[in-house]
CSV table of C-alpha atoms in Angstrom, one decimal:
chain,number,residue,atom,x,y,z
F,1,MET,CA,161.5,-71.4,19.2
F,2,LEU,CA,158.7,-68.8,18.6
F,3,ASP,CA,156.7,-69.5,15.7
F,4,LEU,CA,156.5,-66.2,13.5
F,5,HIS,CA,153.3,-67.3,12.1
F,6,ARG,CA,151.7,-67.3,15.5
F,7,LEU,CA,153.4,-64.2,16.2
F,8,ARG,CA,152.1,-62.7,13.1
F,9,LEU,CA,148.4,-63.7,14.4
F,10,LEU,CA,149.2,-61.9,17.7
F,11,ARG,CA,150.2,-58.7,15.9
F,12,GLU,CA,146.9,-58.9,13.9
F,13,LEU,CA,145.1,-59.1,17.0
F,14,LYS,CA,147.0,-56.0,18.5
F,15,HIS,CA,146.0,-54.1,15.2
F,16,ARG,CA,142.4,-55.2,14.6
F,17,GLY,CA,141.3,-55.5,18.1
F,18,THR,CA,139.2,-58.7,17.8
F,19,LEU,CA,139.4,-62.4,17.0
F,20,ALA,CA,136.8,-62.2,14.7
F,21,ALA,CA,138.3,-59.3,12.7
F,22,VAL,CA,141.6,-61.3,12.5
F,23,ALA,CA,139.7,-64.3,11.1
F,24,GLU,CA,137.9,-62.2,8.8
F,25,ALA,CA,140.9,-60.4,7.2
F,26,LEU,CA,142.9,-63.9,7.1
F,27,SER,CA,140.4,-66.1,6.1
F,28,TYR,CA,140.3,-68.4,9.0
F,29,SER,CA,137.7,-69.3,11.8
F,30,PRO,CA,137.9,-67.6,14.8
F,31,SER,CA,138.2,-70.9,16.8
F,32,SER,CA,141.4,-71.6,14.5
F,33,ILE,CA,143.0,-68.2,15.4
F,34,SER,CA,142.2,-68.8,19.2
F,35,GLN,CA,143.9,-72.3,19.0
F,36,GLN,CA,147.0,-71.0,17.3
F,37,LEU,CA,147.3,-68.4,19.9
F,38,SER,CA,146.9,-71.1,22.5
F,39,VAL,CA,149.8,-72.8,21.1
F,40,LEU,CA,151.8,-69.5,21.1
F,41,GLU,CA,151.4,-69.2,24.7
F,42,LYS,CA,152.4,-72.5,25.5
F,43,GLU,CA,155.7,-71.8,23.3
F,44,ALA,CA,156.3,-68.4,25.0
F,45,GLY,CA,155.6,-69.9,28.9
F,46,VAL,CA,153.4,-66.8,29.6
F,47,GLN,CA,149.8,-65.8,29.4
F,48,LEU,CA,149.4,-63.6,26.4
F,49,LEU,CA,145.6,-62.7,26.4
F,50,GLU,CA,143.4,-61.7,29.1
F,51,PRO,CA,139.5,-61.5,29.0
F,52,VAL,CA,137.8,-58.3,29.1
F,53,GLY,CA,134.1,-58.9,28.9
F,54,ARG,CA,133.3,-60.9,25.9
F,55,ARG,CA,136.7,-59.7,24.3
F,56,VAL,CA,140.4,-60.2,25.1
F,57,ARG,CA,143.3,-57.8,25.3
F,58,LEU,CA,147.1,-58.4,25.0
F,59,THR,CA,148.9,-58.7,28.2
F,60,ALA,CA,152.0,-57.0,28.8
F,61,GLN,CA,154.1,-59.8,27.9
F,62,ALA,CA,152.3,-60.2,24.7
F,63,GLU,CA,153.0,-56.3,23.9
F,64,ILE,CA,156.7,-57.2,24.2
F,65,LEU,CA,156.4,-60.1,21.9
F,66,VAL,CA,154.4,-57.8,19.3
F,67,ALA,CA,157.1,-55.2,19.4
F,68,HIS,CA,159.7,-57.6,18.5
F,69,THR,CA,157.4,-59.1,15.7
F,70,GLU,CA,157.3,-55.8,14.2
F,71,ALA,CA,160.9,-55.4,14.2
F,72,VAL,CA,161.1,-59.0,12.4
F,73,LEU,CA,158.4,-57.9,10.0
F,74,GLU,CA,160.2,-54.7,8.9
F,75,ARG,CA,163.4,-56.5,8.5
F,76,LEU,CA,161.8,-59.0,6.2
F,77,GLU,CA,159.9,-56.1,4.4
F,78,ARG,CA,163.6,-54.4,3.7
F,79,ALA,CA,164.4,-57.9,2.3
F,80,GLU,CA,161.6,-58.1,0.0
F,81,ALA,CA,162.3,-54.7,-1.1
F,82,ASP,CA,166.2,-55.5,-1.7
F,83,LEU,CA,165.1,-58.7,-3.7
F,84,ALA,CA,162.6,-57.0,-5.8
F,85,ALA,CA,165.5,-54.1,-6.4
F,86,SER,CA,167.7,-56.8,-7.5
F,87,LEU,CA,165.3,-57.9,-10.4
F,88,ARG,CA,164.8,-56.4,-13.9
F,89,GLY,CA,161.5,-54.7,-14.1
F,90,ILE,CA,159.0,-54.3,-11.5
F,91,ALA,CA,156.3,-56.8,-11.4
F,92,GLY,CA,153.9,-58.0,-8.6
F,93,VAL,CA,151.1,-56.2,-6.6
F,94,LEU,CA,150.9,-53.0,-5.1
F,95,ARG,CA,147.7,-52.3,-2.7
F,96,VAL,CA,147.0,-48.4,-2.6
F,97,ALA,CA,144.5,-46.4,-0.1
F,98,ALA,CA,143.6,-43.1,-1.4
F,99,PHE,CA,141.0,-40.6,-0.1
F,100,GLN,CA,138.4,-39.3,-2.5
F,101,THR,CA,140.1,-36.0,-3.9
F,102,ALA,CA,143.6,-37.8,-4.5
F,103,ALA,CA,141.6,-40.8,-6.1
F,104,LEU,CA,139.9,-38.8,-8.6
F,105,ALA,CA,142.6,-36.0,-9.4
F,106,LEU,CA,146.0,-37.7,-9.1
F,107,VAL,CA,145.6,-41.5,-9.1
F,108,PRO,CA,144.5,-42.1,-12.5
F,109,ASP,CA,147.3,-40.1,-14.0
F,110,ALA,CA,149.6,-42.1,-12.0
F,111,LEU,CA,148.1,-45.6,-12.9
F,112,SER,CA,148.4,-44.5,-16.6
F,113,ALA,CA,152.0,-43.6,-16.6
F,114,LEU,CA,152.7,-47.0,-14.6
F,115,ARG,CA,151.1,-48.9,-17.0
F,116,ASP,CA,153.1,-47.9,-19.6
F,117,ALA,CA,156.3,-48.0,-17.9
F,118,HIS,CA,155.7,-51.1,-15.9
F,119,PRO,CA,153.1,-53.2,-17.4
F,120,ARG,CA,154.0,-56.5,-15.1
F,121,LEU,CA,152.9,-54.1,-12.0
F,122,ARG,CA,149.7,-54.7,-10.7
F,123,ILE,CA,148.2,-52.0,-8.7
F,124,GLU,CA,145.0,-52.3,-6.7
F,125,VAL,CA,143.5,-49.1,-5.3
F,126,THR,CA,140.9,-48.6,-2.7
F,127,GLN,CA,139.1,-45.5,-1.9
F,128,ARG,CA,139.6,-45.2,2.1
F,129,GLU,CA,139.8,-42.0,4.4
F,130,PRO,CA,143.1,-41.6,6.5
F,131,GLU,CA,141.5,-42.1,9.5
F,132,SER,CA,141.0,-46.0,8.7
F,133,ALA,CA,143.7,-46.1,5.8
F,134,LEU,CA,146.7,-45.7,8.3
F,135,PRO,CA,146.0,-48.6,10.6
F,136,ALA,CA,145.0,-50.7,7.6
F,137,LEU,CA,148.5,-49.9,6.3
F,138,LEU,CA,149.9,-51.3,9.7
F,139,ALA,CA,147.8,-54.3,9.5
F,140,ARG,CA,149.3,-54.8,6.0
F,141,ASP,CA,146.0,-54.5,4.0
F,142,PHE,CA,147.7,-51.9,2.2
F,143,ASP,CA,151.4,-51.4,1.1
F,144,LEU,CA,151.2,-47.6,0.5
F,145,VAL,CA,148.5,-44.9,1.8
F,146,ILE,CA,147.8,-41.2,0.5
F,147,THR,CA,147.1,-39.0,3.3
F,148,GLU,CA,146.5,-35.3,4.3
F,149,GLU,CA,147.2,-33.1,7.1
F,150,TYR,CA,144.9,-29.8,7.8
F,151,PRO,CA,146.6,-26.5,9.1
F,152,GLY,CA,147.1,-26.6,12.8
F,153,ASP,CA,145.7,-30.3,12.9
F,154,PRO,CA,148.8,-32.7,12.7
F,155,SER,CA,147.9,-36.0,11.6
F,156,PRO,CA,148.9,-39.3,13.9
F,157,ARG,CA,152.2,-40.6,12.8
F,158,PRO,CA,151.8,-44.1,14.2
F,159,ALA,CA,155.4,-45.7,15.0
F,160,GLY,CA,156.2,-48.2,12.0
F,161,VAL,CA,155.1,-45.9,9.4
F,162,ASP,CA,157.2,-43.5,7.2
F,163,HIS,CA,155.8,-40.3,5.5
F,164,GLU,CA,156.9,-38.7,2.5
F,165,GLY,CA,155.6,-35.2,1.5
F,166,LEU,CA,153.7,-35.1,-1.8
F,167,GLY,CA,152.6,-31.4,-1.7
F,168,THR,CA,150.3,-28.9,-0.7
F,169,ASP,CA,146.3,-28.0,-1.8
F,170,GLU,CA,144.7,-24.8,-1.1
F,171,ILE,CA,141.3,-24.8,0.5
F,172,ARG,CA,138.9,-22.0,-0.4
F,173,LEU,CA,135.7,-20.9,1.0
F,174,ALA,CA,133.0,-21.8,-1.7
F,175,LEU,CA,129.9,-19.4,-1.7
F,176,PRO,CA,126.2,-20.7,-2.4
F,177,ALA,CA,124.1,-18.8,-4.8
F,178,ARG,CA,122.3,-15.7,-2.5
F,179,SER,CA,125.1,-15.8,-0.2
F,180,PRO,CA,124.6,-12.9,2.1
F,181,GLY,CA,128.2,-11.9,1.9
F,182,ALA,CA,132.0,-12.7,0.6
F,183,GLY,CA,133.7,-13.9,4.0
F,184,LEU,CA,133.6,-16.4,6.6
F,185,ARG,CA,131.8,-14.3,9.0
F,186,ASP,CA,129.3,-13.3,6.8
F,187,LEU,CA,128.0,-17.1,6.6
F,188,ALA,CA,127.2,-17.2,10.3
F,189,GLU,CA,123.7,-17.7,9.6
F,190,SER,CA,124.1,-20.1,6.6
F,191,PRO,CA,123.7,-23.8,6.2
F,192,TRP,CA,126.9,-25.7,5.9
F,193,VAL,CA,127.9,-29.2,4.4
F,194,MET,CA,131.1,-30.6,6.1
F,195,GLU,CA,132.7,-34.2,6.5
F,196,PRO,CA,131.4,-36.2,9.6
F,197,GLU,CA,132.6,-35.6,13.1
F,198,GLY,CA,135.8,-37.4,13.9
F,199,THR,CA,137.6,-36.6,10.7
F,200,ALA,CA,140.6,-34.2,10.4
F,201,SER,CA,138.7,-32.0,7.8
F,202,ARG,CA,135.7,-31.7,10.4
F,203,ARG,CA,137.8,-30.6,13.1
F,204,TRP,CA,139.8,-28.1,11.0
F,205,ALA,CA,136.5,-26.3,9.6
F,206,THR,CA,134.8,-26.3,12.9
F,207,ARG,CA,137.7,-24.4,14.6
F,208,LEU,CA,138.1,-22.1,11.6
F,209,CYS,CA,134.3,-21.2,11.9
F,210,ARG,CA,134.8,-20.8,15.8
F,211,GLU,CA,137.7,-18.4,15.3
F,212,ALA,CA,135.4,-16.2,13.0
F,213,GLY,CA,133.1,-16.3,16.0
F,214,PHE,CA,130.2,-18.7,15.1
F,215,GLU,CA,129.3,-22.4,15.3
F,216,PRO,CA,128.7,-23.7,11.8
F,217,ASP,CA,125.1,-24.7,11.1
F,218,VAL,CA,125.9,-28.3,9.7
F,219,ARG,CA,123.0,-29.3,7.9
F,220,PHE,CA,124.6,-32.0,5.5
F,221,GLU,CA,127.4,-34.5,6.3
F,222,SER,CA,129.3,-36.6,4.0
F,223,THR,CA,133.0,-37.8,3.0
F,224,ASP,CA,132.0,-37.2,-0.7
F,225,LEU,CA,133.5,-33.9,-1.5
F,226,LEU,CA,131.7,-33.9,-4.9
F,227,LEU,CA,128.2,-34.0,-3.1
F,228,HIS,CA,129.7,-30.9,-0.9
F,229,LEU,CA,130.3,-29.1,-4.3
F,230,ARG,CA,126.9,-30.0,-5.8
F,231,LEU,CA,125.2,-28.7,-2.6
F,232,VAL,CA,127.1,-25.4,-3.3
F,233,GLU,CA,126.5,-25.1,-6.6
F,234,ARG,CA,122.6,-25.7,-6.1
F,235,GLY,CA,122.9,-22.8,-3.2
F,236,HIS,CA,121.9,-25.4,-0.4
F,237,ALA,CA,125.1,-24.9,1.6
F,238,ALA,CA,128.4,-23.2,2.2
F,239,ALA,CA,131.7,-25.3,2.1
F,240,LEU,CA,135.5,-25.5,2.6
F,241,LEU,CA,136.8,-27.1,-0.4
F,242,PRO,CA,140.4,-28.2,-1.4
F,243,GLY,CA,141.7,-27.2,-4.7
F,244,LEU,CA,141.8,-31.0,-5.9
F,245,VAL,CA,138.1,-31.1,-6.4
F,246,TRP,CA,138.2,-29.0,-9.4
F,247,GLN,CA,140.5,-31.4,-11.2
F,248,ASP,CA,138.7,-30.7,-14.6
F,249,GLY,CA,138.5,-27.2,-14.6
F,250,PRO,CA,138.2,-23.7,-12.7
F,251,PRO,CA,135.5,-23.5,-9.8
F,252,ALA,CA,132.0,-23.2,-11.2
F,253,VAL,CA,130.9,-21.2,-8.0
F,254,PRO,CA,132.5,-18.3,-6.4
F,255,VAL,CA,135.2,-18.9,-4.0
F,256,VAL,CA,137.0,-16.8,-1.6
F,257,GLU,CA,140.6,-17.3,-0.3
F,258,LEU,CA,141.3,-18.1,3.5
F,259,PRO,CA,143.8,-16.3,5.5
F,260,GLU,CA,147.2,-17.5,4.6
F,261,GLU,CA,147.8,-19.5,7.9
F,262,HIS,CA,144.5,-21.4,7.5
F,263,ARG,CA,144.4,-22.0,3.4
F,264,THR,CA,146.6,-25.1,2.8
F,265,ARG,CA,146.4,-28.8,3.5
F,266,ARG,CA,149.5,-30.8,3.2
F,267,LEU,CA,149.5,-34.3,1.3
F,268,PHE,CA,151.7,-37.1,2.2
F,269,THR,CA,152.4,-40.7,1.1
F,270,ALA,CA,152.8,-43.4,4.2
F,271,SER,CA,154.3,-46.8,3.9
F,272,ARG,CA,155.3,-49.2,6.3
F,273,ARG,CA,158.8,-48.7,7.6
F,274,GLY,CA,161.2,-51.2,5.8
F,275,GLY,CA,158.7,-51.2,2.7
F,276,GLY,CA,159.4,-47.3,1.3
F,277,SER,CA,162.4,-48.6,-0.5
F,278,HIS,CA,160.5,-51.2,-2.6
F,279,PRO,CA,160.7,-50.3,-6.3
F,280,ALA,CA,156.9,-50.7,-6.7
F,281,VAL,CA,156.2,-48.0,-3.9
F,282,ARG,CA,159.1,-45.8,-5.2
F,283,ALA,CA,157.5,-45.9,-8.7
F,284,PHE,CA,154.0,-45.1,-7.6
F,285,ARG,CA,155.3,-42.2,-5.4
F,286,GLU,CA,157.2,-40.9,-8.4
F,287,ALA,CA,154.1,-41.2,-10.3
F,288,LEU,CA,151.9,-39.4,-8.1
F,289,THR,CA,154.5,-36.5,-7.7
F,290,ASP,CA,154.5,-36.2,-11.4
F,291,ALA,CA,150.6,-36.3,-11.7
F,292,PHE,CA,150.4,-33.5,-8.7
F,293,SER,CA,153.1,-31.1,-10.2
F,294,PRO,CA,151.3,-29.6,-12.9
F,295,ARG,CA,147.9,-29.4,-10.9
F,296,SER,CA,150.0,-27.5,-8.3
F,297,GLN,CA,151.4,-25.0,-10.7
F,298,GLY,CA,148.0,-24.7,-12.3
F,299,ARG,CA,146.6,-23.6,-9.0
F,300,SER,CA,149.0,-21.5,-7.9
F,301,GLY,CA,148.8,-19.3,-11.2
């Protein structure tokens, strides 16, 4: 009989990549993880790991076991959700990952609503960009992730993750002081602030500038959109900023609408398959939707 605990260790190795990362995440020693996986190899009667340089990778047989483990864990997650739904009131711990503007503009209102409605529910929130939050969701570091999708740049939809739409957020061109013009093409020679290479926002923004006929002069890089805004306000750079940046009021800098096909990003919540029906996950999703709706209406007016 295959041991589920050891199968979960194999699954963790699949998602985290190294024995050291698994050990750190689960508070074990790497040697202990290695020993447990060696026992699993004996139970399975096949080789599960093969060396690649100083690391190891899963064999084809290990991948088969991981796929079945995912199915078992999904069923267990559904069982936990059904059990929680059978109880009166929502309690326990919900771990949420949110990117910066959602964490600033939406999460506090959602927390306030849930604190009053479900005082026995503990919610832990970590600011994390979607590129790393979704793999962490699959690794069971989080129960719910707030993620985004930019125009013409569909976000990855990993197997085993369910996405639920939250709403749309308009992105506008924010103009620095002494801007040479009022359009994207006018800023071909201007300095820009953008998110780092490899992010969905950077890919989208770079493509938008190239379609306008120029390569952006990116002098400043940061995932902190409040820094983007400050640089625009002080006249140091142009930026493409989403509406959630201005959660406390209207823009303090000149902004220009983008072409309709480029102007909105879509926001989603993501949960592991089987976990979306958990009452805590449903409650947080509903609270986020309530927090988002008045802001959406305000931006459209």
